[in-house]
């Protein structure tokens, strides 16, 4: 089995080809866009909030399969989730959803969606996981 | 090493036998290709950095293990040896680029530092508000950002030679950019690290000089790959970087016209760049040491000297011919891949670089699929975001070649690209 089969698992390709929660929202409560300057990946997320939960979320943008698949998986996961709970999602949760291991460059692709979510909803500007990294 | 004589393929009517080399024999002299691994390394990213031959690594090792000492200071034997080796490298680099004198060759960390040196030292002492700097849309960020910094600090206008759809400079625009006489500096990449385009520097330099501007050349991709004669280029400053020319990282050079360098203030202050220091002022050292503050990367300079020797043993004409044969072959083979689009000019007007897009597959994904086959391909904007914006794409995949690249590696690339299409077929 060669390496790219490891990375481009069927679930990733499936989310990449048929992204869930893809698109934009009419009048979102929050719109946030973030990019990875290294590779030009760009993700925009629109949120509708209600009673402390993420009622609706849609993403758009462009980028590699990893960045787009992780956005799709993340949106699917957080729609309907309490804001308090969504805030707890971290780097490892995203990697677990993707089910792969990634080197430092591709890791940013995988985490762009989560970074966009956290910056948009909670105003947290750091790359997920970077807080831990900086003390090592 | 086997040298075979053959007629120069590009020189119509040329009868002189031209040196050529066997890339397989070259490879054997690079430890990275001898390293046993599950799949052979197919390294197609020499435009980012080149691999290093034994000769370079050995020269650096010899310095550290037999005559490691600081230069220009000690009066004991190994310090003299180290100083001699460092200055000998400078002489070799100077001869390699046909500089008038080794004093015109300043060692820097890389191209980026060489260009920043010009921007700081020449730029800040010569340019003022209302002046203009002419660049191109195909510049690497290192020949763009230093000028942006200077421009915003001084109120200088940046002007850009446009790039045509075919990936060449639109030189018809140049006279207009120079017409008002406000342009005091023109800085252009010799060979584009994305498009491979070989720019007509002598012609640009002629127009720049006629308008009273100095000519700076980013030769990061040309000095490693083709014969470069700084006099014939007609440039005033030429920047290049050691790690792309078989040398180590941490060493590069700026060539400058002596009369300009003499008049320029120092770039960094510290040890070695001074002749005499009083508490409140100093006198500058002579060229080139005026611009080499602090302890320089001595081993790296020695390594660069060895790299120059190695390149000369292959012959720069032969290396360029090899690169161009490979790029012609690559462009022909890449045409077999459906939905693949190549950026830049036809093969006969470019160096050994080819950037492309493959359908709507992100270049990162292309590179990841190829990586699984042991193929090192670059993906991204290659530090040329404005150029990618010009073509309306965020990123490209790029293959680049050197003296150790084999046609079989291009075959492997093409095979991998077909596979990438299969993986992402919707
Ligand atoms: C055209 C060009 N200019 C400048 C540079 C910068 O070289 P360095 O990073 O060694 O300073 C590069 C290489 O990345 C390049 O390709």
PDB file of N, CA and C in Angstrom, chain B residues 115-189:
ATOM      1  N   UNK B 115      20.161  41.348  -1.848  1.00  0.00           N
ATOM      2  CA  UNK B 115      19.223  42.358  -2.352  1.00  0.00           C
ATOM      3  C   UNK B 115      18.893  43.374  -1.270  1.00  0.00           C
ATOM      4  N   UNK B 116      18.753  42.904  -0.036  1.00  0.00           N
ATOM      5  CA  UNK B 116      18.514  43.841   1.064  1.00  0.00           C
ATOM      6  C   UNK B 116      19.697  44.774   1.269  1.00  0.00           C
ATOM      7  N   UNK B 117      20.892  44.244   1.035  1.00  0.00           N
ATOM      8  CA  UNK B 117      22.090  45.087   1.156  1.00  0.00           C
ATOM      9  C   UNK B 117      22.005  46.264   0.164  1.00  0.00           C
ATOM     10  N   UNK B 118      21.627  45.951  -1.061  1.00  0.00           N
ATOM     11  CA  UNK B 118      21.516  47.019  -2.060  1.00  0.00           C
ATOM     12  C   UNK B 118      20.420  48.008  -1.655  1.00  0.00           C
ATOM     13  N   UNK B 119      19.286  47.466  -1.203  1.00  0.00           N
ATOM     14  CA  UNK B 119      18.167  48.342  -0.841  1.00  0.00           C
ATOM     15  C   UNK B 119      18.556  49.261   0.324  1.00  0.00           C
ATOM     16  N   UNK B 120      19.219  48.697   1.312  1.00  0.00           N
ATOM     17  CA  UNK B 120      19.592  49.501   2.483  1.00  0.00           C
ATOM     18  C   UNK B 120      20.698  50.485   2.166  1.00  0.00           C
ATOM     19  N   UNK B 121      21.786  49.938   1.619  1.00  0.00           N
ATOM     20  CA  UNK B 121      22.981  50.754   1.517  1.00  0.00           C
ATOM     21  C   UNK B 121      22.913  51.713   0.326  1.00  0.00           C
ATOM     22  N   UNK B 122      22.658  51.160  -0.862  1.00  0.00           N
ATOM     23  CA  UNK B 122      22.561  52.045  -2.028  1.00  0.00           C
ATOM     24  C   UNK B 122      21.254  52.816  -1.973  1.00  0.00           C
ATOM     25  N   UNK B 123      20.161  52.090  -1.719  1.00  0.00           N
ATOM     26  CA  UNK B 123      18.839  52.697  -1.771  1.00  0.00           C
ATOM     27  C   UNK B 123      18.675  53.852  -0.792  1.00  0.00           C
ATOM     28  N   UNK B 124      19.048  53.609   0.461  1.00  0.00           N
ATOM     29  CA  UNK B 124      18.822  54.648   1.459  1.00  0.00           C
ATOM     30  C   UNK B 124      19.747  55.839   1.296  1.00  0.00           C
ATOM     31  N   UNK B 125      20.912  55.615   0.677  1.00  0.00           N
ATOM     32  CA  UNK B 125      21.813  56.759   0.525  1.00  0.00           C
ATOM     33  C   UNK B 125      21.550  57.518  -0.775  1.00  0.00           C
ATOM     34  N   UNK B 126      20.836  56.891  -1.724  1.00  0.00           N
ATOM     35  CA  UNK B 126      20.675  57.530  -3.025  1.00  0.00           C
ATOM     36  C   UNK B 126      19.249  57.914  -3.391  1.00  0.00           C
ATOM     37  N   UNK B 127      18.281  57.299  -2.750  1.00  0.00           N
ATOM     38  CA  UNK B 127      16.910  57.540  -3.195  1.00  0.00           C
ATOM     39  C   UNK B 127      16.171  58.459  -2.239  1.00  0.00           C
ATOM     40  N   UNK B 128      15.299  59.246  -2.798  1.00  0.00           N
ATOM     41  CA  UNK B 128      14.481  60.110  -1.945  1.00  0.00           C
ATOM     42  C   UNK B 128      13.042  60.148  -2.458  1.00  0.00           C
ATOM     43  N   UNK B 129      12.201  60.802  -1.667  1.00  0.00           N
ATOM     44  CA  UNK B 129      10.781  60.873  -2.018  1.00  0.00           C
ATOM     45  C   UNK B 129      10.624  61.359  -3.454  1.00  0.00           C
ATOM     46  N   UNK B 130       9.706  60.728  -4.173  1.00  0.00           N
ATOM     47  CA  UNK B 130       9.450  61.128  -5.550  1.00  0.00           C
ATOM     48  C   UNK B 130      10.200  60.287  -6.565  1.00  0.00           C
ATOM     49  N   UNK B 131      11.262  59.582  -6.112  1.00  0.00           N
ATOM     50  CA  UNK B 131      11.962  58.675  -7.017  1.00  0.00           C
ATOM     51  C   UNK B 131      11.100  57.439  -7.269  1.00  0.00           C
ATOM     52  N   UNK B 132      11.494  56.675  -8.273  1.00  0.00           N
ATOM     53  CA  UNK B 132      10.747  55.452  -8.574  1.00  0.00           C
ATOM     54  C   UNK B 132      11.701  54.274  -8.730  1.00  0.00           C
ATOM     55  N   UNK B 133      11.179  53.088  -8.464  1.00  0.00           N
ATOM     56  CA  UNK B 133      11.916  51.836  -8.651  1.00  0.00           C
ATOM     57  C   UNK B 133      11.091  50.979  -9.598  1.00  0.00           C
ATOM     58  N   UNK B 134      11.758  50.405 -10.600  1.00  0.00           N
ATOM     59  CA  UNK B 134      11.044  49.573 -11.563  1.00  0.00           C
ATOM     60  C   UNK B 134      11.349  48.100 -11.295  1.00  0.00           C
ATOM     61  N   UNK B 135      10.293  47.325 -11.082  1.00  0.00           N
ATOM     62  CA  UNK B 135      10.426  45.880 -10.854  1.00  0.00           C
ATOM     63  C   UNK B 135       9.572  45.166 -11.901  1.00  0.00           C
ATOM     64  N   UNK B 136       9.378  43.871 -11.737  1.00  0.00           N
ATOM     65  CA  UNK B 136       8.486  43.168 -12.654  1.00  0.00           C
ATOM     66  C   UNK B 136       7.461  42.371 -11.849  1.00  0.00           C
ATOM     67  N   UNK B 137       6.422  41.946 -12.540  1.00  0.00           N
ATOM     68  CA  UNK B 137       5.357  41.181 -11.887  1.00  0.00           C
ATOM     69  C   UNK B 137       5.812  39.752 -11.579  1.00  0.00           C
ATOM     70  N   UNK B 138       6.938  39.320 -12.182  1.00  0.00           N
ATOM     71  CA  UNK B 138       7.371  37.933 -11.952  1.00  0.00           C
ATOM     72  C   UNK B 138       8.442  37.805 -10.877  1.00  0.00           C
ATOM     73  N   UNK B 139       8.624  38.834 -10.051  1.00  0.00           N
ATOM     74  CA  UNK B 139       9.695  38.748  -9.059  1.00  0.00           C
ATOM     75  C   UNK B 139       9.382  37.787  -7.915  1.00  0.00           C
ATOM     76  N   UNK B 140      10.437  37.152  -7.438  1.00  0.00           N
ATOM     77  CA  UNK B 140      10.415  36.409  -6.172  1.00  0.00           C
ATOM     78  C   UNK B 140      10.227  37.448  -5.066  1.00  0.00           C
ATOM     79  N   UNK B 141       9.573  37.065  -3.983  1.00  0.00           N
ATOM     80  CA  UNK B 141       9.335  38.025  -2.902  1.00  0.00           C
ATOM     81  C   UNK B 141      10.617  38.685  -2.415  1.00  0.00           C
ATOM     82  N   UNK B 142      11.747  38.002  -2.564  1.00  0.00           N
ATOM     83  CA  UNK B 142      12.988  38.606  -2.059  1.00  0.00           C
ATOM     84  C   UNK B 142      13.497  39.738  -2.953  1.00  0.00           C
ATOM     85  N   UNK B 143      12.971  39.838  -4.164  1.00  0.00           N
ATOM     86  CA  UNK B 143      13.298  41.010  -4.990  1.00  0.00           C
ATOM     87  C   UNK B 143      12.094  41.946  -5.082  1.00  0.00           C
ATOM     88  N   UNK B 144      11.240  41.855  -4.093  1.00  0.00           N
ATOM     89  CA  UNK B 144      10.041  42.680  -4.088  1.00  0.00           C
ATOM     90  C   UNK B 144       9.908  43.370  -2.727  1.00  0.00           C
ATOM     91  N   UNK B 145       9.922  42.553  -1.680  1.00  0.00           N
ATOM     92  CA  UNK B 145       9.677  43.079  -0.338  1.00  0.00           C
ATOM     93  C   UNK B 145      10.754  44.084   0.121  1.00  0.00           C
ATOM     94  N   UNK B 146      12.052  43.838  -0.144  1.00  0.00           N
ATOM     95  CA  UNK B 146      13.035  44.856   0.286  1.00  0.00           C
ATOM     96  C   UNK B 146      12.751  46.229  -0.333  1.00  0.00           C
ATOM     97  N   UNK B 147      12.269  46.220  -1.579  1.00  0.00           N
ATOM     98  CA  UNK B 147      11.968  47.490  -2.255  1.00  0.00           C
ATOM     99  C   UNK B 147      10.683  48.108  -1.713  1.00  0.00           C
ATOM    100  N   UNK B 148       9.737  47.234  -1.333  1.00  0.00           N
ATOM    101  CA  UNK B 148       8.503  47.759  -0.721  1.00  0.00           C
ATOM    102  C   UNK B 148       8.826  48.455   0.592  1.00  0.00           C
ATOM    103  N   UNK B 149       9.704  47.854   1.375  1.00  0.00           N
ATOM    104  CA  UNK B 149      10.085  48.452   2.661  1.00  0.00           C
ATOM    105  C   UNK B 149      10.726  49.827   2.435  1.00  0.00           C
ATOM    106  N   UNK B 150      11.636  49.847   1.466  1.00  0.00           N
ATOM    107  CA  UNK B 150      12.317  51.106   1.164  1.00  0.00           C
ATOM    108  C   UNK B 150      11.319  52.144   0.646  1.00  0.00           C
ATOM    109  N   UNK B 151      10.424  51.678  -0.219  1.00  0.00           N
ATOM    110  CA  UNK B 151       9.458  52.580  -0.834  1.00  0.00           C
ATOM    111  C   UNK B 151       8.552  53.224   0.220  1.00  0.00           C
ATOM    112  N   UNK B 152       8.095  52.425   1.185  1.00  0.00           N
ATOM    113  CA  UNK B 152       7.170  53.013   2.159  1.00  0.00           C
ATOM    114  C   UNK B 152       7.921  53.910   3.138  1.00  0.00           C
ATOM    115  N   UNK B 153       9.180  53.596   3.370  1.00  0.00           N
ATOM    116  CA  UNK B 153       9.966  54.431   4.278  1.00  0.00           C
ATOM    117  C   UNK B 153      10.291  55.792   3.641  1.00  0.00           C
ATOM    118  N   UNK B 154      10.543  55.775   2.328  1.00  0.00           N
ATOM    119  CA  UNK B 154      11.040  56.978   1.676  1.00  0.00           C
ATOM    120  C   UNK B 154      10.037  57.708   0.781  1.00  0.00           C
ATOM    121  N   UNK B 155       8.875  57.116   0.617  1.00  0.00           N
ATOM    122  CA  UNK B 155       7.929  57.722  -0.317  1.00  0.00           C
ATOM    123  C   UNK B 155       8.371  57.559  -1.758  1.00  0.00           C
ATOM    124  N   UNK B 156       8.775  56.332  -2.067  1.00  0.00           N
ATOM    125  CA  UNK B 156       9.239  56.019  -3.420  1.00  0.00           C
ATOM    126  C   UNK B 156       8.145  55.244  -4.128  1.00  0.00           C
ATOM    127  N   UNK B 157       8.020  55.490  -5.421  1.00  0.00           N
ATOM    128  CA  UNK B 157       6.973  54.807  -6.178  1.00  0.00           C
ATOM    129  C   UNK B 157       7.518  53.503  -6.770  1.00  0.00           C
ATOM    130  N   UNK B 158       6.748  52.429  -6.664  1.00  0.00           N
ATOM    131  CA  UNK B 158       7.133  51.173  -7.310  1.00  0.00           C
ATOM    132  C   UNK B 158       6.368  51.041  -8.621  1.00  0.00           C
ATOM    133  N   UNK B 159       7.112  50.690  -9.663  1.00  0.00           N
ATOM    134  CA  UNK B 159       6.487  50.484 -10.975  1.00  0.00           C
ATOM    135  C   UNK B 159       6.815  49.081 -11.449  1.00  0.00           C
ATOM    136  N   UNK B 160       5.938  48.513 -12.251  1.00  0.00           N
ATOM    137  CA  UNK B 160       6.116  47.104 -12.611  1.00  0.00           C
ATOM    138  C   UNK B 160       6.037  46.859 -14.111  1.00  0.00           C
ATOM    139  N   UNK B 161       7.034  46.162 -14.614  1.00  0.00           N
ATOM    140  CA  UNK B 161       6.958  45.692 -15.994  1.00  0.00           C
ATOM    141  C   UNK B 161       5.962  44.528 -15.998  1.00  0.00           C
ATOM    142  N   UNK B 162       4.915  44.624 -16.830  1.00  0.00           N
ATOM    143  CA  UNK B 162       3.899  43.562 -16.805  1.00  0.00           C
ATOM    144  C   UNK B 162       4.424  42.253 -17.400  1.00  0.00           C
ATOM    145  N   UNK B 163       3.694  41.193 -17.119  1.00  0.00           N
ATOM    146  CA  UNK B 163       4.014  39.875 -17.667  1.00  0.00           C
ATOM    147  C   UNK B 163       2.908  39.505 -18.651  1.00  0.00           C
ATOM    148  N   UNK B 164       3.310  39.013 -19.826  1.00  0.00           N
ATOM    149  CA  UNK B 164       2.328  38.659 -20.851  1.00  0.00           C
ATOM    150  C   UNK B 164       1.648  37.341 -20.493  1.00  0.00           C
ATOM    151  N   UNK B 165       0.591  37.051 -21.219  1.00  0.00           N
ATOM    152  CA  UNK B 165      -0.131  35.794 -21.019  1.00  0.00           C
ATOM    153  C   UNK B 165       0.821  34.604 -21.205  1.00  0.00           C
ATOM    154  N   UNK B 166       1.796  34.778 -22.078  1.00  0.00           N
ATOM    155  CA  UNK B 166       2.755  33.708 -22.341  1.00  0.00           C
ATOM    156  C   UNK B 166       3.886  33.637 -21.323  1.00  0.00           C
ATOM    157  N   UNK B 167       3.815  34.490 -20.295  1.00  0.00           N
ATOM    158  CA  UNK B 167       4.807  34.395 -19.225  1.00  0.00           C
ATOM    159  C   UNK B 167       6.127  35.085 -19.519  1.00  0.00           C
ATOM    160  N   UNK B 168       6.091  36.105 -20.379  1.00  0.00           N
ATOM    161  CA  UNK B 168       7.320  36.853 -20.643  1.00  0.00           C
ATOM    162  C   UNK B 168       7.113  38.316 -20.271  1.00  0.00           C
ATOM    163  N   UNK B 169       8.218  39.031 -20.108  1.00  0.00           N
ATOM    164  CA  UNK B 169       8.089  40.442 -19.759  1.00  0.00           C
ATOM    165  C   UNK B 169       7.572  41.211 -20.963  1.00  0.00           C
ATOM    166  N   UNK B 170       6.647  42.114 -20.691  1.00  0.00           N
ATOM    167  CA  UNK B 170       6.116  42.959 -21.758  1.00  0.00           C
ATOM    168  C   UNK B 170       7.010  44.193 -21.848  1.00  0.00           C
ATOM    169  N   UNK B 171       8.087  44.048 -22.608  1.00  0.00           N
ATOM    170  CA  UNK B 171       9.092  45.113 -22.622  1.00  0.00           C
ATOM    171  C   UNK B 171       8.625  46.363 -23.348  1.00  0.00           C
ATOM    172  N   UNK B 172       7.528  46.239 -24.083  1.00  0.00           N
ATOM    173  CA  UNK B 172       6.980  47.424 -24.736  1.00  0.00           C
ATOM    174  C   UNK B 172       6.596  48.472 -23.696  1.00  0.00           C
ATOM    175  N   UNK B 173       6.345  48.008 -22.465  1.00  0.00           N
ATOM    176  CA  UNK B 173       5.919  48.927 -21.408  1.00  0.00           C
ATOM    177  C   UNK B 173       7.103  49.660 -20.769  1.00  0.00           C
ATOM    178  N   UNK B 174       8.312  49.167 -20.977  1.00  0.00           N
ATOM    179  CA  UNK B 174       9.455  49.707 -20.241  1.00  0.00           C
ATOM    180  C   UNK B 174       9.766  51.182 -20.545  1.00  0.00           C
ATOM    181  N   UNK B 175       9.799  51.560 -21.822  1.00  0.00           N
ATOM    182  CA  UNK B 175      10.126  52.968 -22.091  1.00  0.00           C
ATOM    183  C   UNK B 175       9.205  53.939 -21.351  1.00  0.00           C
ATOM    184  N   UNK B 176       7.919  53.584 -21.264  1.00  0.00           N
ATOM    185  CA  UNK B 176       6.959  54.433 -20.569  1.00  0.00           C
ATOM    186  C   UNK B 176       7.286  54.513 -19.071  1.00  0.00           C
ATOM    187  N   UNK B 177       7.721  53.371 -18.493  1.00  0.00           N
ATOM    188  CA  UNK B 177       8.029  53.347 -17.062  1.00  0.00           C
ATOM    189  C   UNK B 177       9.275  54.172 -16.742  1.00  0.00           C
ATOM    190  N   UNK B 178      10.127  54.353 -17.767  1.00  0.00           N
ATOM    191  CA  UNK B 178      11.376  55.082 -17.548  1.00  0.00           C
ATOM    192  C   UNK B 178      11.310  56.525 -18.031  1.00  0.00           C
ATOM    193  N   UNK B 179      10.236  56.857 -18.744  1.00  0.00           N
ATOM    194  CA  UNK B 179      10.205  58.107 -19.512  1.00  0.00           C
ATOM    195  C   UNK B 179      10.386  59.378 -18.680  1.00  0.00           C
ATOM    196  N   UNK B 180       9.806  59.421 -17.471  1.00  0.00           N
ATOM    197  CA  UNK B 180       9.842  60.692 -16.742  1.00  0.00           C
ATOM    198  C   UNK B 180      11.160  60.913 -15.990  1.00  0.00           C
ATOM    199  N   UNK B 181      12.077  59.954 -16.111  1.00  0.00           N
ATOM    200  CA  UNK B 181      13.391  60.144 -15.489  1.00  0.00           C
ATOM    201  C   UNK B 181      13.406  59.993 -13.980  1.00  0.00           C
ATOM    202  N   UNK B 182      12.261  59.616 -13.396  1.00  0.00           N
ATOM    203  CA  UNK B 182      12.230  59.464 -11.935  1.00  0.00           C
ATOM    204  C   UNK B 182      12.710  58.099 -11.473  1.00  0.00           C
ATOM    205  N   UNK B 183      12.718  57.126 -12.399  1.00  0.00           N
ATOM    206  CA  UNK B 183      13.173  55.779 -12.030  1.00  0.00           C
ATOM    207  C   UNK B 183      14.685  55.793 -11.824  1.00  0.00           C
ATOM    208  N   UNK B 184      15.116  55.443 -10.621  1.00  0.00           N
ATOM    209  CA  UNK B 184      16.543  55.488 -10.308  1.00  0.00           C
ATOM    210  C   UNK B 184      17.139  54.093 -10.201  1.00  0.00           C
ATOM    211  N   UNK B 185      16.264  53.099 -10.151  1.00  0.00           N
ATOM    212  CA  UNK B 185      16.746  51.727 -10.010  1.00  0.00           C
ATOM    213  C   UNK B 185      15.773  50.782 -10.705  1.00  0.00           C
ATOM    214  N   UNK B 186      16.342  49.817 -11.432  1.00  0.00           N
ATOM    215  CA  UNK B 186      15.538  48.784 -12.081  1.00  0.00           C
ATOM    216  C   UNK B 186      16.059  47.450 -11.547  1.00  0.00           C
ATOM    217  N   UNK B 187      15.167  46.609 -11.046  1.00  0.00           N
ATOM    218  CA  UNK B 187      15.619  45.321 -10.523  1.00  0.00           C
ATOM    219  C   UNK B 187      14.753  44.200 -11.087  1.00  0.00           C
ATOM    220  N   UNK B 188      15.420  43.251 -11.761  1.00  0.00           N
ATOM    221  CA  UNK B 188      14.700  42.237 -12.532  1.00  0.00           C
ATOM    222  C   UNK B 188      15.328  40.864 -12.294  1.00  0.00           C
ATOM    223  N   UNK B 189      14.478  39.847 -12.249  1.00  0.00           N
ATOM    224  CA  UNK B 189      14.967  38.474 -12.126  1.00  0.00           C
ATOM    225  C   UNK B 189      15.515  38.026 -13.489  1.00  0.00           C
TER     226      UNK B 189
END
